[in-house]
Short mmCIF file of C-alpha atoms and ligand atoms in Angstrom, two decimals:
data_model
loop_
_atom_site.label_atom_id
_atom_site.label_comp_id
_atom_site.label_asym_id
_atom_site.label_seq_id
_atom_site.Cartn_x
_atom_site.Cartn_y
_atom_site.Cartn_z
CA MET Y 277 93.33 -33.52 31.62
CA GLN Y 278 90.74 -34.26 34.38
CA ILE Y 279 87.06 -33.26 34.11
CA ASP Y 280 84.85 -33.71 37.20
CA ILE Y 281 81.13 -33.38 36.57
CA ILE Y 282 78.74 -32.79 39.45
CA THR Y 283 75.09 -33.74 38.75
CA VAL Y 284 71.87 -35.02 40.28
CA LEU Y 285 71.37 -37.29 37.18
CA PRO Y 286 74.61 -39.29 36.73
CA GLU Y 287 72.85 -41.79 34.45
CA MET Y 288 72.53 -39.14 31.75
CA PHE Y 289 76.28 -39.36 31.07
CA GLU Y 290 76.55 -43.13 30.62
CA GLY Y 291 76.35 -43.61 26.86
CA PHE Y 292 78.07 -40.37 26.07
CA LEU Y 293 81.18 -41.16 28.16
CA SER Y 294 81.85 -44.60 26.56
CA GLU Y 295 81.18 -43.78 22.89
CA SER Y 296 83.01 -42.12 19.95
CA ILE Y 297 85.85 -39.65 20.41
CA VAL Y 298 85.23 -39.05 24.14
CA GLY Y 299 85.14 -42.82 24.84
CA ARG Y 300 88.34 -43.32 22.91
CA ALA Y 301 90.19 -40.42 24.55
CA ARG Y 302 89.34 -41.84 27.95
CA LYS Y 303 90.60 -45.30 27.03
CA GLN Y 304 93.87 -43.73 25.69
CA GLY Y 305 94.22 -41.87 29.00
CA LEU Y 306 94.10 -38.42 27.35
CA VAL Y 307 91.32 -37.41 29.60
CA GLU Y 308 89.89 -38.66 32.91
CA ILE Y 309 86.19 -37.90 33.36
CA ASN Y 310 84.49 -38.51 36.66
CA ILE Y 311 80.81 -38.18 37.32
CA HIS Y 312 79.82 -37.28 40.87
CA ASN Y 313 76.29 -37.69 42.21
CA LEU Y 314 75.46 -34.62 44.24
CA ARG Y 315 73.05 -36.61 46.43
CA ASP Y 316 76.06 -38.57 47.86
CA TYR Y 317 77.05 -35.31 49.54
CA THR Y 318 73.79 -34.14 51.18
CA LYS Y 319 73.43 -34.20 54.90
CA ASP Y 320 69.64 -34.26 54.56
CA LYS Y 321 68.14 -37.43 55.91
CA HIS Y 322 65.77 -37.72 52.97
CA ASN Y 323 68.59 -37.23 50.52
CA ARG Y 324 67.25 -33.77 49.37
CA VAL Y 325 69.55 -31.30 47.62
CA ASP Y 326 66.96 -28.63 46.99
CA ASP Y 327 64.60 -26.35 49.03
CA TYR Y 328 61.93 -23.66 48.55
CA PRO Y 329 63.01 -20.19 47.36
CA PHE Y 330 63.29 -17.37 49.90
CA GLY Y 331 60.75 -14.73 48.93
CA GLY Y 332 58.30 -17.24 47.54
CA GLY Y 333 57.54 -18.16 43.98
CA SER Y 334 57.46 -21.49 42.13
CA GLY Y 335 60.19 -24.05 41.71
CA MET Y 336 62.96 -25.43 43.85
CA ILE Y 337 66.47 -24.21 44.37
CA MET Y 338 69.70 -26.26 44.88
CA GLN Y 339 71.07 -25.73 48.31
CA ILE Y 340 74.58 -24.62 49.32
CA GLN Y 341 75.52 -27.57 51.61
CA PRO Y 342 75.74 -30.49 49.16
CA ILE Y 343 77.44 -28.41 46.47
CA ALA Y 344 79.95 -26.74 48.77
CA ASP Y 345 80.79 -30.04 50.41
CA CYS Y 346 81.07 -31.84 47.15
CA ILE Y 347 83.46 -29.26 45.65
CA LYS Y 348 85.50 -29.18 48.90
CA SER Y 349 85.84 -32.93 48.81
CA LEU Y 350 86.90 -32.96 45.15
CA GLN Y 351 89.49 -30.21 45.84
CA ASP Y 352 90.90 -32.11 48.83
CA LYS Y 353 91.12 -35.35 46.85
CA LEU Y 354 92.86 -33.70 43.90
CA MET Y 355 95.36 -32.08 46.24
CA GLU Y 356 95.94 -35.44 48.01
CA ASP Y 357 96.23 -37.49 44.80
CA LYS Y 358 98.16 -35.11 42.53
CA GLY Y 359 99.13 -32.06 44.54
CA GLU Y 360 97.03 -29.93 42.17
CA SER Y 361 94.07 -27.50 42.37
CA TYR Y 362 91.28 -26.91 39.95
CA ASP Y 363 91.95 -24.37 37.21
CA ALA Y 364 88.22 -23.70 36.57
CA ILE Y 365 85.01 -24.39 38.45
CA ILE Y 366 82.34 -23.95 35.83
CA TYR Y 367 78.60 -23.57 36.40
CA THR Y 368 76.31 -24.23 33.42
CA SER Y 369 73.80 -21.37 33.27
CA PRO Y 370 71.66 -19.76 30.60
CA ASP Y 371 72.89 -16.32 31.68
CA GLY Y 372 76.58 -17.30 31.47
CA LYS Y 373 79.10 -16.46 28.72
CA GLN Y 374 78.16 -18.09 25.48
CA PHE Y 375 80.22 -21.25 24.80
CA ASN Y 376 82.08 -21.28 21.52
CA GLN Y 377 85.13 -22.80 19.79
CA PRO Y 378 87.78 -20.44 21.23
CA MET Y 379 86.40 -21.20 24.71
CA ALA Y 380 86.58 -24.95 24.02
CA ASN Y 381 90.18 -24.59 22.83
CA GLU Y 382 91.06 -22.58 25.91
CA LEU Y 383 89.49 -24.92 28.42
CA SER Y 384 91.13 -27.91 26.68
CA GLN Y 385 94.53 -26.49 27.75
CA LEU Y 386 93.64 -26.66 31.49
CA LYS Y 387 94.58 -29.52 33.68
CA ASN Y 388 91.68 -29.89 36.08
CA ILE Y 389 88.19 -28.58 35.74
CA ILE Y 390 84.88 -29.01 37.54
CA ILE Y 391 81.55 -28.66 35.68
CA LEU Y 392 78.54 -28.20 38.08
CA CYS Y 393 75.18 -28.97 36.43
CA GLY Y 394 72.27 -27.00 37.70
CA HIS Y 395 68.81 -28.34 38.03
CA TYR Y 396 65.32 -27.11 39.10
CA LYS Y 397 65.35 -23.35 39.17
CA GLY Y 398 69.12 -23.29 39.54
CA ILE Y 399 71.58 -22.95 42.54
CA ASP Y 400 71.70 -20.71 45.58
CA HIS Y 401 73.37 -17.51 44.28
CA ARG Y 402 75.96 -17.51 47.04
CA ILE Y 403 77.61 -20.62 45.46
CA ARG Y 404 77.97 -18.60 42.22
CA GLU Y 405 79.57 -15.73 44.12
CA LYS Y 406 81.94 -17.73 46.31
CA LEU Y 407 82.98 -20.88 44.40
CA ILE Y 408 82.26 -20.59 40.67
CA THR Y 409 85.03 -19.23 38.41
CA HIS Y 410 83.32 -19.45 35.07
CA GLU Y 411 79.54 -19.35 34.12
CA VAL Y 412 78.88 -20.76 30.73
CA SER Y 413 75.76 -21.00 28.55
CA ILE Y 414 75.36 -23.17 25.51
CA GLY Y 415 72.83 -20.89 23.90
CA ASP Y 416 69.91 -18.59 24.43
CA TYR Y 417 67.30 -21.11 25.44
CA VAL Y 418 66.49 -22.79 28.73
CA LEU Y 419 67.02 -26.53 29.29
CA SER Y 420 65.77 -28.60 32.25
CA GLY Y 421 69.27 -29.17 33.59
CA GLY Y 422 72.96 -28.63 33.06
CA GLU Y 423 73.70 -32.24 32.03
CA LEU Y 424 73.33 -31.68 28.23
CA PRO Y 425 75.38 -28.42 28.41
CA ALA Y 426 78.03 -30.25 30.37
CA ALA Y 427 78.12 -33.06 27.78
CA VAL Y 428 78.21 -30.54 24.89
CA MET Y 429 81.14 -28.71 26.53
CA THR Y 430 83.04 -31.88 27.39
CA ASP Y 431 82.68 -33.23 23.84
CA ALA Y 432 83.95 -29.94 22.33
CA ILE Y 433 86.84 -29.73 24.85
CA VAL Y 434 87.96 -33.35 24.47
CA ARG Y 435 87.95 -33.40 20.71
CA VAL Y 436 90.62 -30.66 20.52
CA ILE Y 437 92.98 -32.36 23.02
CA PRO Y 438 95.99 -33.33 20.87
CA GLY Y 439 95.69 -37.05 19.97
CA ALA Y 440 91.93 -37.28 20.61
CA ILE Y 441 91.14 -37.30 16.94
CA GLY Y 442 93.14 -39.87 14.91
CA ASP Y 443 94.18 -37.57 12.12
CA SER Y 444 95.39 -34.66 14.22
CA GLN Y 445 94.62 -32.23 11.42
CA ALA Y 446 90.95 -33.05 11.40
CA ALA Y 447 89.96 -30.98 14.38
CA LEU Y 448 91.71 -27.94 12.94
CA ASP Y 449 89.74 -28.35 9.69
CA ASP Y 450 86.48 -28.07 11.53
CA CYS Y 451 84.09 -25.13 11.37
CA PHE Y 452 85.02 -22.12 13.54
CA GLN Y 453 88.71 -22.88 13.75
CA ASP Y 454 90.10 -19.74 12.02
CA ASN Y 455 86.61 -18.21 12.12
CA LEU Y 456 85.70 -20.08 8.93
CA LEU Y 457 82.92 -22.55 8.16
CA ALA Y 458 84.18 -25.92 6.80
CA PRO Y 459 84.17 -26.43 3.03
CA PRO Y 460 81.69 -28.91 1.44
CA ILE Y 461 82.81 -32.53 1.69
CA TYR Y 462 82.31 -35.60 -0.50
CA THR Y 463 83.13 -39.34 -0.56
CA ARG Y 464 82.89 -42.22 -3.07
CA PRO Y 465 81.28 -42.75 -5.60
CA ALA Y 466 82.42 -39.77 -7.68
CA HIS Y 467 79.15 -40.02 -9.62
CA TYR Y 468 75.77 -40.97 -8.17
CA GLU Y 469 72.73 -41.24 -10.38
CA GLY Y 470 70.39 -38.35 -9.70
CA PHE Y 471 72.89 -36.60 -7.43
CA GLY Y 472 75.52 -35.76 -10.02
CA ASP Y 473 79.33 -35.54 -9.78
CA VAL Y 474 81.74 -34.39 -7.10
CA PRO Y 475 83.59 -31.14 -8.02
CA GLU Y 476 86.30 -32.15 -10.44
CA ILE Y 477 89.08 -30.37 -8.68
CA LEU Y 478 88.91 -32.91 -5.84
CA LEU Y 479 89.93 -35.66 -8.32
CA CYS Y 480 92.94 -33.73 -9.73
CA GLY Y 481 95.46 -35.23 -7.35
CA ASP Y 482 97.19 -31.87 -6.63
CA PRO Y 483 96.95 -31.34 -2.86
CA LYS Y 484 97.95 -27.68 -3.14
CA LYS Y 485 95.24 -26.86 -5.66
CA ILE Y 486 92.71 -28.79 -3.57
CA ARG Y 487 93.58 -26.85 -0.36
CA GLU Y 488 93.22 -23.60 -2.26
CA TRP Y 489 89.76 -24.59 -3.55
CA GLU Y 490 88.73 -25.67 -0.07
CA LEU Y 491 89.83 -22.32 1.37
CA GLN Y 492 87.89 -20.53 -1.38
CA MET Y 493 84.81 -22.58 -0.69
CA ALA Y 494 85.16 -21.99 3.09
CA MET Y 495 85.43 -18.24 2.55
CA GLU Y 496 82.41 -18.20 0.19
CA ARG Y 497 80.23 -20.27 2.52
CA THR Y 498 81.24 -18.11 5.52
CA ARG Y 499 80.54 -14.87 3.64
CA ARG Y 500 77.09 -16.19 2.62
CA LEU Y 501 75.98 -18.05 5.83
CA ARG Y 502 77.86 -16.47 8.69
CA PRO Y 503 79.27 -13.02 7.68
CA ASP Y 504 79.43 -12.13 11.40
CA LEU Y 505 82.44 -14.56 11.76
CA LEU Y 506 84.52 -12.59 9.26
CA SER Y 507 84.13 -9.29 11.18
CA GLU Y 508 85.31 -10.84 14.50
N1 SAH X 840 65.75 -20.37 36.29
C1 SAH X 840 66.96 -20.44 35.48
C2 SAH X 840 66.93 -21.68 34.55
C3 SAH X 840 67.03 -22.94 35.28
S1 SAH X 840 67.12 -24.26 34.15
C4 SAH X 840 67.11 -19.15 34.64
O1 SAH X 840 66.11 -18.57 34.26
O2 SAH X 840 68.23 -18.79 34.29
C5 SAH X 840 67.94 -25.47 35.16
C6 SAH X 840 69.44 -25.55 34.95
O3 SAH X 840 69.63 -26.01 33.65
C7 SAH X 840 70.21 -24.33 35.17
O4 SAH X 840 70.50 -24.13 36.47
C8 SAH X 840 71.43 -24.63 34.32
O5 SAH X 840 72.43 -25.31 35.11
C9 SAH X 840 70.92 -25.50 33.19
N2 SAH X 840 70.70 -24.87 31.96
C10 SAH X 840 69.53 -24.57 31.35
N3 SAH X 840 69.65 -23.94 30.15
C11 SAH X 840 71.03 -23.82 29.95
C12 SAH X 840 71.77 -23.27 28.91
N4 SAH X 840 71.24 -22.68 27.84
N5 SAH X 840 73.12 -23.30 29.06
C13 SAH X 840 73.68 -23.88 30.18
N6 SAH X 840 73.02 -24.40 31.15
C14 SAH X 840 71.69 -24.36 31.11
#
């Protein structure tokens, strides 16, 4: 899979891209992630990518030219290198469709995607109408830029690519797969002064009984904490 991220703040991705599951998946060649600095595509002699809003008001708006040229150049390069086109051109936006696990699973099956990070007040609406195929929000709150949302989405997408997590079962055991919260988890020691014992069933050595208990716990926690998931 190839993920191309367009941003005015490429430095924000540095640590994130080389650490943990995303870093490992890149090294293993499961995913190629490229960060593109939008300023490299502006034709403005002062390197600007934004301008004042028509109609007045405060804040700046990202212009069409750098974004359209950047996307066009990525499209041309992908066609030249691999003979492929992008399956999704995503814009991070608080008014987009809310990101969730099924969306992460779906996007992880695509071959090539672009994620465009907004900044300032956002992007010229004509880009959204002409070039963007998906608008995605990570929640009902406003951040200063689309970089954290792009990182959140990339992490969630990459960890469900087969092979990205060592024990391939682990991603399927996570919360929200099957619309269930994960069961409680424990590690050694089995007894810790002041914290008590781990549930005895986990020490019984019978994997079938343990899986049943985990499912029961998952159901109970979901019913209590997120009943909305069970009615979906
Ligand atoms: N004026 C815009 C908010 C701009 S915030 C509005 O009211 O909708 C600047 C940029 O941060 C946005 O263009 C978007 O790319 C990103 N952003 C902010 N909050 C976000 C969220 N919850 N989900 C995804 N992207 C977000």
